[in-house]
mmCIF file of C-alpha atoms in Angstrom:
data_model
loop_
_atom_site.group_PDB
_atom_site.id
_atom_site.type_symbol
_atom_site.label_atom_id
_atom_site.label_comp_id
_atom_site.label_asym_id
_atom_site.label_seq_id
_atom_site.Cartn_x
_atom_site.Cartn_y
_atom_site.Cartn_z
ATOM 1 C CA MET A 22 -10.019 14.545 -112.865
ATOM 2 C CA TYR A 23 -11.392 15.568 -116.295
ATOM 3 C CA ASN A 24 -10.375 18.811 -118.441
ATOM 4 C CA TYR A 25 -12.834 21.395 -118.028
ATOM 5 C CA GLU A 26 -13.950 21.952 -121.959
ATOM 6 C CA LYS A 27 -13.865 17.852 -122.222
ATOM 7 C CA LEU A 28 -16.317 17.800 -119.154
ATOM 8 C CA LYS A 29 -18.483 20.682 -120.933
ATOM 9 C CA LYS A 30 -18.702 18.421 -124.104
ATOM 10 C CA GLU A 31 -19.906 15.507 -122.106
ATOM 11 C CA ILE A 32 -22.628 17.687 -120.572
ATOM 12 C CA ARG A 33 -23.735 18.621 -124.065
ATOM 13 C CA GLN A 34 -23.376 15.018 -124.999
ATOM 14 C CA ILE A 35 -25.586 13.699 -122.118
ATOM 15 C CA ARG A 36 -27.930 16.733 -122.366
ATOM 16 C CA LYS A 37 -28.964 16.113 -125.889
ATOM 17 C CA LYS A 38 -29.429 11.972 -125.211
ATOM 18 C CA LEU A 39 -31.640 13.155 -122.166
ATOM 19 C CA ASP A 40 -33.236 15.099 -124.464
ATOM 20 C CA ASP A 41 -33.696 12.659 -127.349
ATOM 21 C CA LEU A 42 -35.059 10.079 -124.784
ATOM 22 C CA ILE A 43 -37.718 12.544 -123.685
ATOM 23 C CA ALA A 44 -38.751 13.407 -127.344
ATOM 24 C CA ASP A 45 -38.963 9.452 -127.975
ATOM 25 C CA GLY A 46 -40.965 8.873 -124.950
ATOM 26 C CA ALA A 47 -38.912 6.864 -123.144
ATOM 27 C CA ASN A 48 -39.653 5.129 -120.016
ATOM 28 C CA THR A 49 -38.946 7.155 -116.701
ATOM 29 C CA ASP A 50 -36.263 4.412 -115.407
ATOM 30 C CA GLN A 51 -34.145 5.422 -118.709
ATOM 31 C CA ILE A 52 -34.765 9.329 -118.393
ATOM 32 C CA TYR A 53 -34.050 8.976 -114.679
ATOM 33 C CA GLU A 54 -31.012 7.124 -115.177
ATOM 34 C CA ILE A 55 -29.557 9.967 -117.538
ATOM 35 C CA SER A 56 -30.392 12.393 -115.436
ATOM 36 C CA VAL A 57 -28.294 11.320 -112.885
ATOM 37 C CA GLU A 58 -25.441 10.918 -114.912
ATOM 38 C CA LEU A 59 -25.994 14.551 -115.797
ATOM 39 C CA ASP A 60 -26.073 15.681 -112.146
ATOM 40 C CA LYS A 61 -22.585 13.960 -111.562
ATOM 41 C CA LYS A 62 -21.248 15.559 -114.415
ATOM 42 C CA PHE A 63 -22.606 18.805 -113.439
ATOM 43 C CA VAL A 64 -20.845 18.215 -109.588
ATOM 44 C CA GLU A 65 -17.631 17.503 -111.109
ATOM 45 C CA LEU A 66 -18.165 20.822 -113.192
ATOM 46 C CA MET A 67 -18.399 22.841 -110.417
ATOM 47 C CA GLU A 68 -15.749 21.103 -108.474
ATOM 48 C CA ILE A 69 -13.131 22.416 -111.497
ATOM 49 C CA GLU A 70 -14.877 25.749 -110.962
ATOM 50 C CA LYS A 71 -14.489 26.108 -107.184
ATOM 51 C CA ASN A 72 -10.708 25.137 -108.049
#
């Protein structure tokens, strides 16, 4: 399982990537793909916080 701080850093990086894609007018498939990845990381983070 990921280290809590490492996971938070990954979430920030994915969020920046998503923001950049949106700003660049990326297609919805790309935005959706990154959004799903971000959601998965948030679920992992919640699992760690729960324990």
